[in-house]
Each structure stands twice: as structure tokens, then as C-alpha cells.
mmCIF file of C-alpha atoms in Angstrom:
data_model
loop_
_atom_site.group_PDB
_atom_site.id
_atom_site.type_symbol
_atom_site.label_atom_id
_atom_site.label_comp_id
_atom_site.label_asym_id
_atom_site.label_seq_id
_atom_site.Cartn_x
_atom_site.Cartn_y
_atom_site.Cartn_z
ATOM 1 C CA VAL A 1 -62.063 -62.158 40.629
ATOM 2 C CA LEU A 2 -60.315 -58.978 39.543
ATOM 3 C CA GLN A 3 -63.224 -57.014 40.949
ATOM 4 C CA GLN A 4 -62.805 -58.860 44.287
ATOM 5 C CA LEU A 5 -59.072 -58.089 44.274
ATOM 6 C CA ALA A 6 -59.826 -54.418 43.688
ATOM 7 C CA GLU A 7 -62.334 -54.441 46.544
ATOM 8 C CA GLY A 8 -59.789 -56.222 48.748
ATOM 9 C CA ALA A 9 -57.097 -53.642 47.974
ATOM 10 C CA GLN A 10 -59.545 -50.879 48.908
ATOM 11 C CA ALA A 11 -60.354 -52.685 52.172
ATOM 12 C CA ILE A 12 -56.636 -52.936 53.030
ATOM 13 C CA ALA A 13 -56.215 -49.225 52.267
ATOM 14 C CA GLU A 14 -58.986 -48.595 54.817
ATOM 15 C CA SER A 15 -57.153 -50.778 57.412
ATOM 16 C CA GLN A 16 -59.657 -53.658 57.125
ATOM 17 C CA PHE A 17 -56.965 -56.324 57.384
ATOM 18 C CA ASP A 18 -59.431 -59.116 58.133
ATOM 19 C CA HIS A 19 -60.803 -58.890 54.584
ATOM 20 C CA ASN A 20 -60.397 -62.176 52.666
ATOM 21 C CA ILE A 21 -60.973 -63.072 49.008
ATOM 22 C CA PRO A 22 -62.686 -66.427 48.314
ATOM 23 C CA VAL A 23 -60.340 -68.941 46.651
ATOM 24 C CA ARG A 24 -62.330 -70.778 43.998
ATOM 25 C CA SER A 25 -59.568 -72.253 41.830
ATOM 26 C CA HIS A 26 -55.952 -73.413 41.867
ATOM 27 C CA ASP A 27 -54.852 -71.537 38.777
ATOM 28 C CA GLU A 28 -52.894 -68.280 38.702
ATOM 29 C CA VAL A 29 -55.940 -66.261 39.785
ATOM 30 C CA GLY A 30 -56.498 -68.614 42.732
ATOM 31 C CA ARG A 31 -52.843 -68.384 43.780
ATOM 32 C CA LEU A 32 -53.119 -64.605 43.550
ATOM 33 C CA ALA A 33 -56.112 -64.714 45.901
ATOM 34 C CA VAL A 34 -54.179 -66.938 48.344
ATOM 35 C CA ALA A 35 -51.190 -64.562 48.246
ATOM 36 C CA PHE A 36 -53.498 -61.596 48.855
ATOM 37 C CA ASN A 37 -55.088 -63.286 51.883
ATOM 38 C CA ASP A 38 -51.635 -64.160 53.282
ATOM 39 C CA MET A 39 -50.555 -60.542 52.852
ATOM 40 C CA ALA A 40 -53.644 -59.274 54.654
ATOM 41 C CA SER A 41 -53.069 -61.718 57.514
ATOM 42 C CA LYS A 42 -49.425 -60.669 57.913
ATOM 43 C CA LEU A 43 -50.394 -57.010 57.841
ATOM 44 C CA GLN A 44 -52.898 -57.654 60.633
ATOM 45 C CA ASP A 45 -50.222 -59.431 62.696
ATOM 46 C CA THR A 46 -47.825 -56.522 62.184
ATOM 47 C CA VAL A 47 -50.442 -53.975 63.203
ATOM 48 C CA ASP A 48 -51.284 -56.024 66.306
ATOM 49 C CA GLU A 49 -47.601 -56.189 67.288
ATOM 50 C CA LEU A 50 -47.175 -52.448 66.805
ATOM 51 C CA SER A 51 -50.309 -51.766 68.829
ATOM 52 C CA THR A 52 -49.059 -54.007 71.644
ATOM 53 C CA SER A 53 -45.646 -52.312 71.635
ATOM 54 C CA ARG A 54 -47.255 -48.896 71.744
ATOM 55 C CA ASP A 55 -49.502 -49.923 74.638
ATOM 56 C CA GLN A 56 -46.446 -51.194 76.502
ATOM 57 C CA LEU A 57 -44.642 -47.907 75.832
ATOM 58 C CA GLN A 58 -47.611 -45.919 77.122
ATOM 59 C CA ARG A 59 -47.729 -48.036 80.306
ATOM 60 C CA THR A 60 -43.995 -47.530 80.780
ATOM 61 C CA ILE A 61 -44.361 -43.798 80.313
ATOM 62 C CA ARG A 62 -47.208 -43.688 82.838
ATOM 63 C CA ARG A 63 -44.976 -45.437 85.373
ATOM 64 C CA VAL A 64 -42.271 -42.888 84.595
ATOM 65 C CA GLY A 65 -44.833 -40.147 85.191
ATOM 66 C CA GLU A 66 -45.620 -41.588 88.601
ATOM 67 C CA THR A 67 -41.900 -41.657 89.391
ATOM 68 C CA LEU A 68 -41.483 -38.058 88.265
ATOM 69 C CA ARG A 69 -44.285 -36.908 90.532
ATOM 70 C CA SER A 70 -42.615 -38.536 93.539
ATOM 71 C CA THR A 71 -39.292 -36.695 93.056
ATOM 72 C CA HIS A 72 -38.702 -33.567 95.148
ATOM 73 C CA ASP A 73 -35.296 -32.509 93.803
ATOM 74 C CA MET A 74 -35.899 -29.919 91.066
ATOM 75 C CA THR A 75 -32.561 -30.378 89.282
ATOM 76 C CA GLN A 76 -32.894 -34.161 89.273
ATOM 77 C CA LEU A 77 -36.506 -33.895 88.143
ATOM 78 C CA ARG A 78 -35.718 -31.686 85.157
ATOM 79 C CA GLU A 79 -32.889 -34.005 84.093
ATOM 80 C CA SER A 80 -35.230 -36.999 84.406
ATOM 81 C CA ILE A 81 -37.809 -35.310 82.173
ATOM 82 C CA VAL A 82 -35.356 -34.555 79.325
ATOM 83 C CA ASN A 83 -33.722 -37.990 79.602
ATOM 84 C CA THR A 84 -37.057 -39.813 79.590
ATOM 85 C CA ALA A 85 -38.402 -37.817 76.642
ATOM 86 C CA SER A 86 -35.181 -38.324 74.702
ATOM 87 C CA ASP A 87 -35.129 -42.080 75.272
ATOM 88 C CA ALA A 88 -38.862 -42.536 74.636
ATOM 89 C CA VAL A 89 -38.782 -41.088 71.105
ATOM 90 C CA GLY A 90 -35.156 -41.762 70.143
ATOM 91 C CA ALA A 91 -34.241 -38.075 70.064
ATOM 92 C CA HIS A 92 -30.685 -36.925 69.498
ATOM 93 C CA ALA A 93 -31.173 -34.035 71.913
ATOM 94 C CA ALA A 94 -33.711 -32.485 74.257
ATOM 95 C CA VAL A 95 -34.010 -29.201 76.156
ATOM 96 C CA LEU A 96 -36.289 -28.219 79.012
ATOM 97 C CA TRP A 97 -36.886 -24.468 79.016
ATOM 98 C CA THR A 98 -38.374 -22.553 81.955
ATOM 99 C CA LEU A 99 -39.851 -19.066 82.018
ATOM 100 C CA SER A 100 -37.847 -16.382 83.799
ATOM 101 C CA SER A 101 -39.378 -14.518 86.739
ATOM 102 C CA SER A 102 -40.358 -11.701 84.378
ATOM 103 C CA ARG A 103 -41.979 -14.240 81.994
ATOM 104 C CA ARG A 104 -40.247 -12.478 79.108
ATOM 105 C CA GLU A 105 -37.520 -15.051 78.489
ATOM 106 C CA LEU A 106 -37.073 -18.804 78.333
ATOM 107 C CA VAL A 107 -34.055 -20.103 80.213
ATOM 108 C CA PRO A 108 -32.524 -23.548 79.451
ATOM 109 C CA ALA A 109 -32.839 -25.509 82.702
ATOM 110 C CA ALA A 110 -31.793 -29.030 81.587
ATOM 111 C CA THR A 111 -30.400 -30.555 78.385
ATOM 112 C CA ARG A 112 -29.632 -33.911 76.821
ATOM 113 C CA GLY A 113 -27.371 -34.317 73.787
ATOM 114 C CA VAL A 114 -26.290 -30.653 73.774
ATOM 115 C CA ASP A 115 -24.143 -28.697 76.216
ATOM 116 C CA LEU A 116 -26.255 -26.548 78.527
ATOM 117 C CA HIS A 117 -23.779 -23.688 78.127
ATOM 118 C CA THR A 118 -24.196 -23.643 74.327
ATOM 119 C CA VAL A 119 -27.960 -23.088 74.566
ATOM 120 C CA GLY A 120 -28.954 -19.452 75.044
ATOM 121 C CA ARG A 121 -31.904 -17.587 76.484
ATOM 122 C CA ILE A 122 -34.838 -17.016 74.133
ATOM 123 C CA GLU A 123 -37.358 -14.224 74.147
ATOM 124 C CA VAL A 124 -40.949 -15.398 74.628
ATOM 125 C CA GLY A 125 -42.583 -15.396 71.204
ATOM 126 C CA SER A 126 -39.272 -15.929 69.396
ATOM 127 C CA GLY A 127 -38.293 -19.185 67.705
ATOM 128 C CA ILE A 128 -39.897 -22.565 68.286
ATOM 129 C CA ALA A 129 -39.739 -22.782 72.085
ATOM 130 C CA GLY A 130 -40.655 -19.108 72.441
ATOM 131 C CA LEU A 131 -43.767 -19.523 70.291
ATOM 132 C CA VAL A 132 -44.817 -22.606 72.268
ATOM 133 C CA ALA A 133 -44.476 -20.696 75.553
ATOM 134 C CA GLU A 134 -46.275 -17.596 74.267
ATOM 135 C CA ARG A 135 -49.256 -19.310 72.615
ATOM 136 C CA ALA A 136 -49.383 -22.620 74.520
ATOM 137 C CA LEU A 137 -49.003 -24.498 71.221
ATOM 138 C CA THR A 138 -47.652 -27.947 70.440
ATOM 139 C CA VAL A 139 -45.365 -28.055 67.406
ATOM 140 C CA MET A 140 -43.907 -30.843 65.260
ATOM 141 C CA LEU A 141 -41.414 -30.006 62.503
ATOM 142 C CA PRO A 142 -40.906 -30.455 59.635
ATOM 143 C CA SER A 143 -44.514 -29.733 58.805
ATOM 144 C CA GLY A 144 -46.324 -29.514 55.492
ATOM 145 C CA GLU A 145 -47.731 -26.197 56.674
ATOM 146 C CA GLY A 146 -44.320 -24.691 57.390
ATOM 147 C CA GLY A 147 -43.836 -23.546 60.960
ATOM 148 C CA PRO A 148 -41.680 -21.244 63.083
ATOM 149 C CA ASN A 149 -37.968 -20.820 62.439
ATOM 150 C CA ARG A 150 -35.576 -21.571 65.274
ATOM 151 C CA ALA A 151 -34.281 -18.627 67.253
ATOM 152 C CA ARG A 152 -30.666 -17.851 67.950
ATOM 153 C CA GLY A 153 -29.750 -19.965 70.941
ATOM 154 C CA GLU A 154 -31.927 -22.948 69.982
ATOM 155 C CA PRO A 155 -30.211 -26.195 68.902
ATOM 156 C CA ALA A 156 -29.957 -26.606 65.096
ATOM 157 C CA PHE A 157 -31.813 -29.818 64.223
ATOM 158 C CA ASP A 158 -34.129 -30.646 61.326
ATOM 159 C CA ALA A 159 -36.848 -32.503 63.235
ATOM 160 C CA VAL A 160 -38.445 -30.971 66.337
ATOM 161 C CA ILE A 161 -41.284 -31.704 68.752
ATOM 162 C CA ALA A 162 -42.113 -28.933 71.238
ATOM 163 C CA ALA A 163 -44.802 -28.997 73.921
ATOM 164 C CA PRO A 164 -45.654 -26.505 76.699
ATOM 165 C CA LEU A 165 -45.208 -27.229 80.396
ATOM 166 C CA TYR A 166 -48.040 -26.168 82.682
ATOM 167 C CA ALA A 167 -48.530 -25.381 86.359
ATOM 168 C CA GLY A 168 -52.273 -25.325 86.750
ATOM 169 C CA GLU A 169 -53.501 -23.370 83.721
ATOM 170 C CA LYS A 170 -50.355 -21.249 83.396
ATOM 171 C CA VAL A 171 -47.518 -22.109 80.996
ATOM 172 C CA THR A 172 -44.215 -22.375 82.880
ATOM 173 C CA GLY A 173 -41.891 -23.514 80.098
ATOM 174 C CA ALA A 174 -41.428 -25.884 77.167
ATOM 175 C CA LEU A 175 -40.114 -29.402 76.557
ATOM 176 C CA VAL A 176 -38.423 -29.728 73.156
ATOM 177 C CA THR A 177 -36.920 -32.854 71.544
ATOM 178 C CA TYR A 178 -34.707 -32.879 68.440
ATOM 179 C CA ARG A 179 -33.547 -35.266 65.722
ATOM 180 C CA ALA A 180 -30.835 -34.635 63.144
ATOM 181 C CA LYS A 181 -32.629 -35.914 60.004
ATOM 182 C CA GLU A 182 -35.242 -38.637 60.507
ATOM 183 C CA PRO A 183 -38.640 -37.019 61.154
ATOM 184 C CA PHE A 184 -40.684 -37.810 64.236
ATOM 185 C CA THR A 185 -43.919 -39.807 63.973
ATOM 186 C CA GLN A 186 -47.363 -38.947 65.260
ATOM 187 C CA GLY A 187 -46.782 -41.509 68.003
ATOM 188 C CA ASP A 188 -43.586 -39.684 69.010
ATOM 189 C CA PHE A 189 -45.541 -36.427 69.098
ATOM 190 C CA GLU A 190 -48.203 -37.872 71.407
ATOM 191 C CA THR A 191 -45.496 -39.324 73.669
ATOM 192 C CA VAL A 192 -43.679 -35.994 74.086
ATOM 193 C CA VAL A 193 -46.958 -34.165 74.732
ATOM 194 C CA PHE A 194 -47.867 -36.758 77.373
ATOM 195 C CA LEU A 195 -44.457 -36.448 79.055
ATOM 196 C CA ALA A 196 -44.715 -32.651 79.011
ATOM 197 C CA GLU A 197 -48.060 -32.930 80.795
ATOM 198 C CA GLN A 198 -46.637 -35.315 83.391
ATOM 199 C CA GLY A 199 -43.468 -33.251 83.753
ATOM 200 C CA GLY A 200 -45.441 -30.050 84.292
ATOM 201 C CA VAL A 201 -47.437 -31.671 87.070
ATOM 202 C CA ALA A 202 -44.251 -33.041 88.638
ATOM 203 C CA ILE A 203 -42.515 -29.634 88.527
ATOM 204 C CA GLU A 204 -45.565 -27.978 90.070
ATOM 205 C CA ASN A 205 -45.537 -30.567 92.875
ATOM 206 C CA VAL A 206 -41.872 -29.865 93.590
ATOM 207 C CA MET A 207 -42.507 -26.115 93.655
ATOM 208 C CA LEU A 208 -45.388 -26.611 96.088
ATOM 209 C CA HIS A 209 -43.190 -28.890 98.208
ATOM 210 C CA GLU A 210 -40.418 -26.287 98.246
ATOM 211 C CA ASP A 211 -42.899 -23.541 99.146
ATOM 212 C CA ALA A 212 -44.310 -25.659 101.965
ATOM 213 C CA ARG A 213 -40.818 -26.391 103.279
ATOM 214 C CA ARG A 214 -39.834 -22.728 103.068
ATOM 215 C CA LEU A 215 -43.013 -21.641 104.861
ATOM 216 C CA SER A 216 -42.414 -24.218 107.577
ATOM 217 C CA LEU A 217 -39.005 -22.642 108.299
ATOM 218 C CA THR A 218 -39.733 -18.951 107.738
ATOM 219 C CA ASP A 219 -42.129 -16.347 109.025
ATOM 220 C CA GLY A 220 -44.929 -15.736 106.554
ATOM 221 C CA LEU A 221 -44.900 -11.954 107.052
ATOM 222 C CA THR A 222 -41.222 -10.997 107.158
ATOM 223 C CA GLY A 223 -39.558 -13.996 105.495
ATOM 224 C CA ALA A 224 -37.195 -14.257 108.487
ATOM 225 C CA TRP A 225 -36.208 -17.694 109.784
ATOM 226 C CA ASN A 226 -38.624 -18.908 112.452
ATOM 227 C CA ARG A 227 -38.248 -20.702 115.794
ATOM 228 C CA ARG A 228 -38.127 -24.153 114.153
ATOM 229 C CA TYR A 229 -35.193 -23.112 111.980
ATOM 230 C CA LEU A 230 -33.461 -21.557 114.995
ATOM 231 C CA GLN A 231 -33.750 -24.830 116.896
ATOM 232 C CA MET A 232 -32.402 -26.818 113.921
ATOM 233 C CA GLN A 233 -29.435 -24.496 113.445
ATOM 234 C CA PHE A 234 -28.739 -24.021 117.143
ATOM 235 C CA ARG A 235 -28.182 -27.743 117.654
ATOM 236 C CA GLY A 236 -25.640 -27.807 114.834
ATOM 237 C CA VAL A 237 -23.806 -24.682 115.992
ATOM 238 C CA LEU A 238 -23.696 -25.945 119.579
ATOM 239 C CA ALA A 239 -22.343 -29.335 118.475
ATOM 240 C CA THR A 240 -19.627 -27.673 116.352
ATOM 241 C CA SER A 241 -18.704 -25.355 119.240
ATOM 242 C CA THR A 242 -18.420 -28.268 121.655
ATOM 243 C CA ARG A 243 -16.397 -30.409 119.283
ATOM 244 C CA PHE A 244 -13.860 -27.755 118.256
ATOM 245 C CA ALA A 245 -13.948 -25.634 121.436
ATOM 246 C CA ARG A 246 -15.160 -22.579 119.557
ATOM 247 C CA GLU A 247 -17.176 -19.803 121.146
ATOM 248 C CA PHE A 248 -20.324 -18.424 119.582
ATOM 249 C CA SER A 249 -22.859 -15.716 120.410
ATOM 250 C CA VAL A 250 -26.618 -15.401 120.409
ATOM 251 C CA LEU A 251 -28.018 -11.947 119.639
ATOM 252 C CA MET A 252 -31.537 -11.155 120.883
ATOM 253 C CA LEU A 253 -33.340 -8.043 119.606
ATOM 254 C CA ASP A 254 -36.561 -6.470 120.851
ATOM 255 C CA LEU A 255 -38.774 -3.589 119.709
ATOM 256 C CA ASP A 256 -39.702 -1.345 122.646
ATOM 257 C CA ARG A 257 -43.296 -0.124 122.826
ATOM 258 C CA PHE A 258 -44.260 -1.947 119.618
ATOM 259 C CA LYS A 259 -47.853 -2.269 120.879
ATOM 260 C CA VAL A 260 -48.130 1.529 120.758
ATOM 261 C CA ILE A 261 -47.418 1.430 117.008
ATOM 262 C CA ASN A 262 -50.197 -1.095 116.420
ATOM 263 C CA ASP A 263 -52.658 0.764 118.639
ATOM 264 C CA THR A 264 -51.874 4.181 117.157
ATOM 265 C CA PHE A 265 -51.296 3.503 113.475
ATOM 266 C CA GLY A 266 -52.959 0.125 112.962
ATOM 267 C CA HIS A 267 -51.682 -3.393 112.402
ATOM 268 C CA GLN A 268 -50.825 -2.822 108.720
ATOM 269 C CA ARG A 269 -48.325 -0.119 109.726
ATOM 270 C CA GLY A 270 -47.097 -2.413 112.477
ATOM 271 C CA ASP A 271 -46.544 -5.173 109.917
ATOM 272 C CA ALA A 272 -44.562 -2.763 107.762
ATOM 273 C CA VAL A 273 -42.336 -1.909 110.762
ATOM 274 C CA LEU A 274 -41.705 -5.614 111.428
ATOM 275 C CA ILE A 275 -40.790 -6.231 107.772
ATOM 276 C CA GLU A 276 -38.360 -3.299 107.743
ATOM 277 C CA PHE A 277 -36.884 -4.375 111.085
ATOM 278 C CA ALA A 278 -36.392 -7.951 109.874
#
């Protein structure tokens, strides 16, 4: 019987919670076998409940991801990402960092649990978020293998999960969650990584939407407002003028003999003239 108990303990250690020990007596050894089987059954129930809860969390997060992808307001989207990540893993704080136009710095774009104005810019490659952005790594701290030290400007918390944000195959920033003392779990890590993936896709969609809207209202060559924008604005200006009896002017400009420029110097030089004129 002791050998069977030892084998049962090994089976439990290997997560074989359906392992049972035959009960052949009603003495102390038999009661020990019954208690062992009850323990294994309760462990299996607990694991099943945890698995169900985790599945429910993953489904909830997927629905959140769908919601994020349908949002076209960049500020609202970034706030939704940090709030969702913070709530999903019980973080005390979260920061969404975005790369500057030069791609040399990370700029805090949205925060939860810390004041946005107390979080500074970070050089790419520096600190936790900077390393994540530079090397496209995912980081969970504390780690038995050490890890990067926080940079000046990063929130001071003991436990950290940091994941990169992507647009296509290019890193555009980092999503970082923080806890004061209690370490994050592997499940928390997977959740933040998943939300970073969804958030990156959502941010890319918003950027594409903004580009499409801008291109629909501006000239692709010069960047000047186009006829559609003129019509939209003209209606508003005319309505304001009518309502408040205010005069307004329309200025029309023309380039004389512009065709001669194209014919003589080529269309590329003509395009350059239009850009400078605009």
C-alpha cells in the first residue's frame, strides 16, 4: 500500500489527478487511501474550475480585441488598451509607449495608475520598455535569470510584464503592466502578450483609417486641401456668414503657362513647382 501511495503522489505531481488507489481495508491504511483519492478528486475539480475561468477570460479578451479593432479614435483606443490590460491581470499600473518619429525614443501615450506627466521619455534600448522596443522582446520581471533595470522615467514597481506593439512586422511601441509586490503569473504574461498583439493591430487600423481620411481630403502630391474639403468648409463658412451677417472672401490663384514648365522641364519639375506653390 505504501508503494501505491508513493506511485499516487508521483502521479499527482505529474498532474494525473484521475489516479486512484484501491481501497482494500477499513483500517488506518484504508482510510489513508480514501483520503488520498478524495484529495486527488478535489484537485481535479479545482484544476477544471481554473481552466474554465481561464477559458472565459480568454473569450472575454477576444471580445475586447474585437472592440478595440472597431475603434477609430486613437486617444480613446490607447486608453482602452491600458485599462483592459490593467484590469485583465490585476495590475496596479500600466503604460502604453509609442515610438517617436525618429524611432530613437519611446513616448508615454497613455497610462493607468500613474500620472502621464510623471512618466518620461525613454531612449530605445534603455530600461525595460526601451529594450522591448529595440529587440522586440517580451519580458516578465522578477525573473530567475535577472533582466533589464528600469530606466529613469519608467514607473518604479517590482513586478513587470512588457510586450512589444506591432504594425505589420515593425515594432511601434510597448505595452507594460506593473504590480507593486505580488509577481505576475504565466497566465498574466500570456494575457498581456495577447492584448499587445490585439492592441497593435487596432492601432494600425486606426492609423490606416486616419491616413485614408487624410488622403480623401488632401491632394496626394502637395498635401493641400482638395475640392471635397473646400466644399465641406465652404458650406460652414457660408452658413456662419449668413447667420451673423459677416462678409468673407474667396481667393483663387492660377499659375500662368504652367504647361510650358511640364513640356520644357518634365513633369517631375512641374510637380516640384506645384509643391512649392502650394
